[in-house]
PDB file of C-alpha atoms and ligand atoms in Angstrom:
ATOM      1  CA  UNK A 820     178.983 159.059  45.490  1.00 52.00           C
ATOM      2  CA  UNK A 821     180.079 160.412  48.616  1.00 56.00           C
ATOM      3  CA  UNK A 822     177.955 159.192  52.100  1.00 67.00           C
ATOM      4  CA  UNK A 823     176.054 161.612  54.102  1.00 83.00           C
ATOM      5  CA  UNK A 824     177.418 162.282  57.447  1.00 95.00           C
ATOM      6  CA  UNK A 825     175.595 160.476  60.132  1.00 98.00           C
ATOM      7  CA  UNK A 826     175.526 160.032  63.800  1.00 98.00           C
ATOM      8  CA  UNK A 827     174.079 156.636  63.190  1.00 97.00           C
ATOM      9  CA  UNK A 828     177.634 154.437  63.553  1.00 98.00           C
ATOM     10  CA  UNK A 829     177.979 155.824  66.951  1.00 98.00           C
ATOM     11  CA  UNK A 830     174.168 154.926  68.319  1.00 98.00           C
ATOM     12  CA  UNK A 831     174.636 151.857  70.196  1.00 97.00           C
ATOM     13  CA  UNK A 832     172.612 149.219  69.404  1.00 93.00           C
ATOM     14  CA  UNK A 833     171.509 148.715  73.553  1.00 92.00           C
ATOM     15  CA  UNK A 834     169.742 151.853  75.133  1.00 93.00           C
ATOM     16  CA  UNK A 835     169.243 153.741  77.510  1.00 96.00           C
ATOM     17  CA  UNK A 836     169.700 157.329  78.270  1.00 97.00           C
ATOM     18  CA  UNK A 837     172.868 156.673  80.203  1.00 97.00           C
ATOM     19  CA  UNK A 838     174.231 154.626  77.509  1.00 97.00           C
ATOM     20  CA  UNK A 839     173.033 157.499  74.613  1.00 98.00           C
ATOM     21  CA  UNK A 840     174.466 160.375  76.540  1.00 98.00           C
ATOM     22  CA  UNK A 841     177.810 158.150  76.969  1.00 98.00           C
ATOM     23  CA  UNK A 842     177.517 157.181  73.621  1.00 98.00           C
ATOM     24  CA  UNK A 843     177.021 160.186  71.628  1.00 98.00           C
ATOM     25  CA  UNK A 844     180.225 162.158  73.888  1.00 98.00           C
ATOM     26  CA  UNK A 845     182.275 160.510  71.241  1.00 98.00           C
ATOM     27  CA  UNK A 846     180.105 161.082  68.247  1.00 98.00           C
ATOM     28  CA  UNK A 847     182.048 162.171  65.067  1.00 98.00           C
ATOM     29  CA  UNK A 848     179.324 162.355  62.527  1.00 98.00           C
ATOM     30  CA  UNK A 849     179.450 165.289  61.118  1.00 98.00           C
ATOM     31  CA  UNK A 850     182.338 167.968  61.257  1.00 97.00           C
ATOM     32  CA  UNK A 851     180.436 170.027  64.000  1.00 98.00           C
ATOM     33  CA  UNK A 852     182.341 167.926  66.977  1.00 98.00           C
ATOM     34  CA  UNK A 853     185.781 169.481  65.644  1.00 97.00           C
ATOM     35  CA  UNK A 854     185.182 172.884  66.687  1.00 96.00           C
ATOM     36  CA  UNK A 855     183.121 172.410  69.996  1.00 98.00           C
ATOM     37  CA  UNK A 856     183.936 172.003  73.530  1.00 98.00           C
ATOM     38  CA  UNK A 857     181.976 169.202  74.415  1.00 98.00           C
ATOM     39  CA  UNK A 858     178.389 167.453  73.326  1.00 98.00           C
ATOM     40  CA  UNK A 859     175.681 168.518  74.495  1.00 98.00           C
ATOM     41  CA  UNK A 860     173.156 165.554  75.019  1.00 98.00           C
ATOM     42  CA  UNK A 861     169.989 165.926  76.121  1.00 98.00           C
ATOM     43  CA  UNK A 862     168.382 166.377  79.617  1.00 98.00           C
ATOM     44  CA  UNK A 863     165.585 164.675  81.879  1.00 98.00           C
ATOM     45  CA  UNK A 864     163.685 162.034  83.036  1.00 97.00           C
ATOM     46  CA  UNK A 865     162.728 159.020  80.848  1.00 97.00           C
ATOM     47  CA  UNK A 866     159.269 159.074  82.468  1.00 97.00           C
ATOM     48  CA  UNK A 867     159.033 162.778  80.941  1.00 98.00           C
ATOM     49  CA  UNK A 868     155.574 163.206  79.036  1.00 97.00           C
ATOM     50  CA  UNK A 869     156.818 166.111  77.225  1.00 98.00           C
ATOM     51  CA  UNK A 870     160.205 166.384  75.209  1.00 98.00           C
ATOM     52  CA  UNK A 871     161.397 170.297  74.479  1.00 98.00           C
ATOM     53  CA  UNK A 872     163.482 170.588  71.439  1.00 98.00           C
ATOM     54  CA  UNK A 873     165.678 173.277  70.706  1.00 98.00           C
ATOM     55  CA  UNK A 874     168.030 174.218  67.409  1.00 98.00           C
ATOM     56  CA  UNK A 875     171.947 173.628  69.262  1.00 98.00           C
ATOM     57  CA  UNK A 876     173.708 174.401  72.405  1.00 98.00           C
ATOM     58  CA  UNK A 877     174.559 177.811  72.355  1.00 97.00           C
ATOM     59  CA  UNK A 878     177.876 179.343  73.774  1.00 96.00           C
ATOM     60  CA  UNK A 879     176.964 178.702  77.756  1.00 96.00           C
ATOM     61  CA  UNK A 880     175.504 175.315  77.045  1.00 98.00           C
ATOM     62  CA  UNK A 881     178.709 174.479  74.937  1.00 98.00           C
ATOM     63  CA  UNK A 882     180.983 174.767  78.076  1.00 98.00           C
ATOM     64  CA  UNK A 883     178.894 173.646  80.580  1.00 98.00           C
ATOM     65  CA  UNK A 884     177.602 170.650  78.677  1.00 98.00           C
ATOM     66  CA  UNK A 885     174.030 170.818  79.349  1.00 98.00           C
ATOM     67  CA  UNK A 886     171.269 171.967  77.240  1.00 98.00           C
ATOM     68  CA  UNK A 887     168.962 175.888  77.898  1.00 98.00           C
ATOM     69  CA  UNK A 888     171.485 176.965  80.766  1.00 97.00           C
ATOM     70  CA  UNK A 889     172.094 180.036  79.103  1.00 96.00           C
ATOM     71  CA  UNK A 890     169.984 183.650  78.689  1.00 96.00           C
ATOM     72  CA  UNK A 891     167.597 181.341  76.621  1.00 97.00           C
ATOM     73  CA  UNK A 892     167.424 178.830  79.049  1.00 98.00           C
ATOM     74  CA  UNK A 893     166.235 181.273  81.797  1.00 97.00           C
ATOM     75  CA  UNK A 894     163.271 182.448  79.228  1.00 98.00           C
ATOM     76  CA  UNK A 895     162.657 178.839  78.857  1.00 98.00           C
ATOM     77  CA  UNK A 896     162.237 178.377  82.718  1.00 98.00           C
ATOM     78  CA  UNK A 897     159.974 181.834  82.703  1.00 98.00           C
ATOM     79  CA  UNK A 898     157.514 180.311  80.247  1.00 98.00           C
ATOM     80  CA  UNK A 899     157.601 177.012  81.792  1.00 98.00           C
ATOM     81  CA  UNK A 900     156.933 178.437  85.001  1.00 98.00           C
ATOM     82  CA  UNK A 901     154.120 180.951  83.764  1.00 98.00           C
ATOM     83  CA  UNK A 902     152.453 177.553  81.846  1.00 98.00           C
ATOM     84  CA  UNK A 903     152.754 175.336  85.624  1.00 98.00           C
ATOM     85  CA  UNK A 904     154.755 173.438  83.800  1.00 97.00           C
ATOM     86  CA  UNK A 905     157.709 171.642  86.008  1.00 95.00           C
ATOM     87  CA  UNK A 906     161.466 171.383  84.056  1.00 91.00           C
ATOM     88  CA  UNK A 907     161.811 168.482  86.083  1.00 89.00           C
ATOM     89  CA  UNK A 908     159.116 166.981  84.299  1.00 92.00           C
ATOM     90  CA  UNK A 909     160.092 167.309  81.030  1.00 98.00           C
ATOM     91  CA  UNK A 910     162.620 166.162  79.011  1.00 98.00           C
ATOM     92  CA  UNK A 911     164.929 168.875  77.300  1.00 98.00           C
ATOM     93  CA  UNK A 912     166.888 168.669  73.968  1.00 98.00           C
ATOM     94  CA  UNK A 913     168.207 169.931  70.632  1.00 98.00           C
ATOM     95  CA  UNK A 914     168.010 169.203  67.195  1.00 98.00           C
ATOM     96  CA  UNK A 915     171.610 169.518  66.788  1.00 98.00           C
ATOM     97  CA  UNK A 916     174.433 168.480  69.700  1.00 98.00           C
ATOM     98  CA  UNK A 917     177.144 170.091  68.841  1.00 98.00           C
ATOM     99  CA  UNK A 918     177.517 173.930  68.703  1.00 98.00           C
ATOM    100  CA  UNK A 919     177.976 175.658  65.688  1.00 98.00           C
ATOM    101  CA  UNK A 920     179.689 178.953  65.679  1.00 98.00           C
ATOM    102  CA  UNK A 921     181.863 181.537  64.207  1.00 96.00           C
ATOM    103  CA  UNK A 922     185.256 182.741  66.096  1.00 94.00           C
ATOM    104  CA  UNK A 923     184.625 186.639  65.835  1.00 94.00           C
ATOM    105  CA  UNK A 924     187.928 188.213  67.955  1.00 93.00           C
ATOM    106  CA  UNK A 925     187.477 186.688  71.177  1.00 91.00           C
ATOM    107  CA  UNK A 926     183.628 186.245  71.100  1.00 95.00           C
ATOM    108  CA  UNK A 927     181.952 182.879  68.872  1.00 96.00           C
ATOM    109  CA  UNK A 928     178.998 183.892  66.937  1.00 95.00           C
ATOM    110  CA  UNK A 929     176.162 181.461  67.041  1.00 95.00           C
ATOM    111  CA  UNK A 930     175.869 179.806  63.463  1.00 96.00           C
ATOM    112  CA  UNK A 931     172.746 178.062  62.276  1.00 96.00           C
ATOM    113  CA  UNK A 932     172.953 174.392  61.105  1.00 96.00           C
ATOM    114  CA  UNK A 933     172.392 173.466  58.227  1.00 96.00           C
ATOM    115  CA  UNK A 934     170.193 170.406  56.586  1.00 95.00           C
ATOM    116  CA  UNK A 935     172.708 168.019  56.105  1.00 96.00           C
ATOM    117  CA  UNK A 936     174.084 168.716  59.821  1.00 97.00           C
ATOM    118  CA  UNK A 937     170.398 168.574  61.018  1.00 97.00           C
ATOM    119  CA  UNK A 938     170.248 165.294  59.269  1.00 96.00           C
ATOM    120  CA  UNK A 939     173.233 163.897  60.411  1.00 98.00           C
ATOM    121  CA  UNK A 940     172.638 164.459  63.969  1.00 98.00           C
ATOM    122  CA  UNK A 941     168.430 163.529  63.367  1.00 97.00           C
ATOM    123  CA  UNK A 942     169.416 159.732  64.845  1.00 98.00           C
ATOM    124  CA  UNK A 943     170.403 161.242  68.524  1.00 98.00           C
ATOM    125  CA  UNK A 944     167.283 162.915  68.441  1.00 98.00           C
ATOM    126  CA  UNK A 945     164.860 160.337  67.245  1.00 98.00           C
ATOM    127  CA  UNK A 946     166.621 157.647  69.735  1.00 98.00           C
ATOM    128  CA  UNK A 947     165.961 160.070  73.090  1.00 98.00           C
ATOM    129  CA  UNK A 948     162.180 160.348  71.375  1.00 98.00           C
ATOM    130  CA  UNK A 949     161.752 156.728  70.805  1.00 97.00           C
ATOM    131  CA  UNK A 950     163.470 155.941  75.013  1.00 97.00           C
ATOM    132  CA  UNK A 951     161.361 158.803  76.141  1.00 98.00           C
ATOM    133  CA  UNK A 952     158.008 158.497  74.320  1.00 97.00           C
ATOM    134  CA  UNK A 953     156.455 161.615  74.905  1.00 98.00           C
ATOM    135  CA  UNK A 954     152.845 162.606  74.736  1.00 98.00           C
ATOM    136  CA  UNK A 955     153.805 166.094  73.519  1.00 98.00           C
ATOM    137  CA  UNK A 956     157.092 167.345  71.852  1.00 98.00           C
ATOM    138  CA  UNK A 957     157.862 171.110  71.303  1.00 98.00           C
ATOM    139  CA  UNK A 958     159.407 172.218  68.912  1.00 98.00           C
ATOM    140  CA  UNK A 959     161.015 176.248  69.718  1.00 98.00           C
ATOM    141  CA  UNK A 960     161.736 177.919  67.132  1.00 98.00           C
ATOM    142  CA  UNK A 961     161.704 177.568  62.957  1.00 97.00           C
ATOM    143  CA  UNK A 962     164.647 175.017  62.834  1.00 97.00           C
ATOM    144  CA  UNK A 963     163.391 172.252  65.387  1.00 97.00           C
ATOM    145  CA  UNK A 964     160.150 172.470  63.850  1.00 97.00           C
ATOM    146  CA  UNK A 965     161.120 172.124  60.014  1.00 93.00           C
ATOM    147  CA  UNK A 966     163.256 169.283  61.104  1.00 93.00           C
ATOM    148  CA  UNK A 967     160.196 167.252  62.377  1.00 96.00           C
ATOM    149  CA  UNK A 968     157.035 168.899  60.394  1.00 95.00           C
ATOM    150  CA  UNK A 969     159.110 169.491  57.274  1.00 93.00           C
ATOM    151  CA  UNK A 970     160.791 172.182  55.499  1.00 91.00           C
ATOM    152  CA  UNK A 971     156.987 174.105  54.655  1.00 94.00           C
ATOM    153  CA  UNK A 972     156.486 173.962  58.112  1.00 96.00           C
ATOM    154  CA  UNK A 973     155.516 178.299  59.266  1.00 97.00           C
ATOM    155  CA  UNK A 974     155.814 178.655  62.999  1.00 96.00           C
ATOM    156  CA  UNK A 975     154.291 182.479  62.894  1.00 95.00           C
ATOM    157  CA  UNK A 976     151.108 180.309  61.195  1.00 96.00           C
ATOM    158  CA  UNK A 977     150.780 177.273  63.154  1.00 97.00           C
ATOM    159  CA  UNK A 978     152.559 178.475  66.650  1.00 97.00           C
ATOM    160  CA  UNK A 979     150.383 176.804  69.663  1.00 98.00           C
ATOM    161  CA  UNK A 980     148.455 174.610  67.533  1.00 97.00           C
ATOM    162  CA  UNK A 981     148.298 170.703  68.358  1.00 98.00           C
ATOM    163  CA  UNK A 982     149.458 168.611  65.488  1.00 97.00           C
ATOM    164  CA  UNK A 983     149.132 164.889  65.101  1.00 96.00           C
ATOM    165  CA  UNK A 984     152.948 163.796  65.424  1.00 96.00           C
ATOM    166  CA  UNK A 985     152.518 159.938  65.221  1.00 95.00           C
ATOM    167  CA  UNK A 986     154.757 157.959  65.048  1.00 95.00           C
ATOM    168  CA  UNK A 987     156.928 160.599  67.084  1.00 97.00           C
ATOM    169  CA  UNK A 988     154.489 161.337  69.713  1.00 98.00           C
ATOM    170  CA  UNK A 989     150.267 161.802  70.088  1.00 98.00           C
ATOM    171  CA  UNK A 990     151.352 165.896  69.687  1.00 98.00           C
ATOM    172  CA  UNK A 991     153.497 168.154  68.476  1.00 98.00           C
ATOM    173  CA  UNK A 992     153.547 171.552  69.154  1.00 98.00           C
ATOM    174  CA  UNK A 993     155.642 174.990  67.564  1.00 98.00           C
ATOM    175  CA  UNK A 994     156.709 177.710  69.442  1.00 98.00           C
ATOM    176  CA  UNK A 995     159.364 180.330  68.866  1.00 98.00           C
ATOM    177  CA  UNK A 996     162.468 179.981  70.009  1.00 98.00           C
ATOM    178  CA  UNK A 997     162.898 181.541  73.341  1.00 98.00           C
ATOM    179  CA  UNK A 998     165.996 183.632  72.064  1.00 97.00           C
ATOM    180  CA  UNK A 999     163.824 185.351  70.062  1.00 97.00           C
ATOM    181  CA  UNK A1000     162.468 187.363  73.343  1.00 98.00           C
ATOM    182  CA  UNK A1001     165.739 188.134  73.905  1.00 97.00           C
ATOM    183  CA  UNK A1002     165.985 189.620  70.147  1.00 96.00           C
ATOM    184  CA  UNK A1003     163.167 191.902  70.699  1.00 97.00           C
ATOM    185  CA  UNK A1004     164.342 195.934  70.164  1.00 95.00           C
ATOM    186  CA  UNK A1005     162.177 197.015  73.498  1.00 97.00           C
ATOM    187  CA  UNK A1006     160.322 196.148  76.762  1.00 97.00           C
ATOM    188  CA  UNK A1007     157.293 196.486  74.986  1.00 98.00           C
ATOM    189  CA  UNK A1008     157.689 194.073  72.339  1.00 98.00           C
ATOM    190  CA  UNK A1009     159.872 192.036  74.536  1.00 98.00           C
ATOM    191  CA  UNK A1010     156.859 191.463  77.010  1.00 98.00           C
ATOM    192  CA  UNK A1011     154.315 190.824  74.310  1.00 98.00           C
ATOM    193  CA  UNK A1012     156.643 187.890  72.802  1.00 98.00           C
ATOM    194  CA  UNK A1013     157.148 186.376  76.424  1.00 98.00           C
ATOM    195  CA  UNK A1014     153.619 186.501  77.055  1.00 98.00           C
ATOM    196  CA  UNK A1015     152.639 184.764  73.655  1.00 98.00           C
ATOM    197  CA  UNK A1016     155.505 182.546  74.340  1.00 98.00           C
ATOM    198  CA  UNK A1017     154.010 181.586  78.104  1.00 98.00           C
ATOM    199  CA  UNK A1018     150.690 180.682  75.912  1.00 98.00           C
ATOM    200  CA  UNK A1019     152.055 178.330  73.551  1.00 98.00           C
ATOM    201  CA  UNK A1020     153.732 176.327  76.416  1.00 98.00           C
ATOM    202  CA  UNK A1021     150.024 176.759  78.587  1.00 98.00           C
ATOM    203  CA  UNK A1022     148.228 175.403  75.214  1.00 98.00           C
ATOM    204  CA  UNK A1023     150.906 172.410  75.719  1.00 98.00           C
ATOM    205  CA  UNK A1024     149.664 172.059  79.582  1.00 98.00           C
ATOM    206  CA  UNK A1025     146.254 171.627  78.543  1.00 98.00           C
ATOM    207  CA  UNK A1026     147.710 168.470  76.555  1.00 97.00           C
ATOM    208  CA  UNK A1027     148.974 166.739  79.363  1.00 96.00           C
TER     209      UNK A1027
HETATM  210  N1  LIG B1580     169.555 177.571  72.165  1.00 59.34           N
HETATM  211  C1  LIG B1580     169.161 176.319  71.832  1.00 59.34           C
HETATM  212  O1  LIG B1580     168.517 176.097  70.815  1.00 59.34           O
HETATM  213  N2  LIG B1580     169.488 175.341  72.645  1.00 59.34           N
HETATM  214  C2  LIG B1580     170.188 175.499  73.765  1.00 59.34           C
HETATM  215  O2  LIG B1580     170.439 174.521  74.444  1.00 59.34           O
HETATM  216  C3  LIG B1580     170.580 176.818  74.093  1.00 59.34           C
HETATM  217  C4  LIG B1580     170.258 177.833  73.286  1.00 59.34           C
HETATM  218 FE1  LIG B1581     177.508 163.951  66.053  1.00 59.34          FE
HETATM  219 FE2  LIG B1581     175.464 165.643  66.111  1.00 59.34          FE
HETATM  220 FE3  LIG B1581     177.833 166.402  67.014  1.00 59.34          FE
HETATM  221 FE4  LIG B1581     177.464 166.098  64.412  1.00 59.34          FE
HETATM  222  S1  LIG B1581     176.441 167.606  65.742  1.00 59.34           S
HETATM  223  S2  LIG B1581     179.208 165.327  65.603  1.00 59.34           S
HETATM  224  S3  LIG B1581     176.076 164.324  64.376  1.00 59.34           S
HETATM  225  S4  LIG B1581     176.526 164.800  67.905  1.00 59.34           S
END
């Protein structure tokens, strides 16, 4: 039977976020590393009381090697702002550190991971939740939040709502994912999904 892919060799067994970030630069468990620049660890204080996860880097985050730097990033810092919540207060991740894409001529077309590459990349993720212990963690967007509510798991049904995440943290919460306001055909609808966007994250505040 073959083995599942697995970050879980490369986790060292002492921790800290230094030593995880160092770590996981080398990580080779799954194929994902082959094709990207660079991992993309997560970001933030330990003393963070809320931990942000995303799906992957995306093409900006994937050269610059931090996490939400790109067009989504900037929505992320618009509904953080619009909630009072401080980015320097939080703690900001993915599900996945590596990014997935297609080469399409010159341009690479984000691809979405898939289970087993969620799966194999789940130990990063659970050891920055276990250093950080949040009170909250966000999930944005459908693939963060199946990852850590399970596969049944409907953001457009339980989006803002405060779920019991022990052992993870006191509260989870599901958003959407802030590209999605970028994916919006007009100003209209693009305002209306920031706006319900900038609730989810004040409905988070009101946690802290
Ligand atoms: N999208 C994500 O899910 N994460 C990032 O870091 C950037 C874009
Ligand atoms: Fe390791 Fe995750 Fe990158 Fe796969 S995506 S190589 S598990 S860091």
């Amino acid at each position: 039977m073959p083995t599942a892919e697995s970050a879980e060799p490369f986790v060292p067994e002492r921790r800290s976020l230094p030593s995880l970030r160092a770590a996981a630069a080398g990580c080779k468990g799954c194929r994902l590393w082959a094709g990207a620049t660079q991992t993309v660890f997560g970001e933030g204080t330990a003393a963070a009381e809320v931990i942000l996860v995303g799906e992957q880097p995306g093409d900006r985050e994937d050269v610059e090697g931090a996490p939400f730097v790109g067009p989504a990033g900037r929505e992320l810092d618009r509904g953080l702002e619009a909630a009072g919540i401080d980015r320097r207060r939080v703690y900001v991740t993915n599900a996945v550190k590596h990014f997935k894409f297609e080469p399409r001529g010159k341009r690479r077309i984000h691809q979405k991971p898939n289970w087993s590459e969620l799966a194999a990349c789940r130990p990063w993720l659970d050891a920055e939740i276990e250093l950080v212990r949040p009170k909250v963690i966000v999930c944005l967007g459908a693939t963060a939040a199946q990852s850590l509510l399970g596969r049944s798991f409907r953001v457009t049904r339980q989006r803002g709502e405060a779920i019991a995440g022990e052992p993870l943290a006191e509260w989870i919460v599901a958003t959407i994912h802030p590209s999605a306001i970028l994916r919006q055909r007009d100003d209209d609808a693009r305002h209306a999904e920031r706006d319900a966007f900038a609730d989810d994250l004040r409905a988070v505040a009101r946690l802290l």
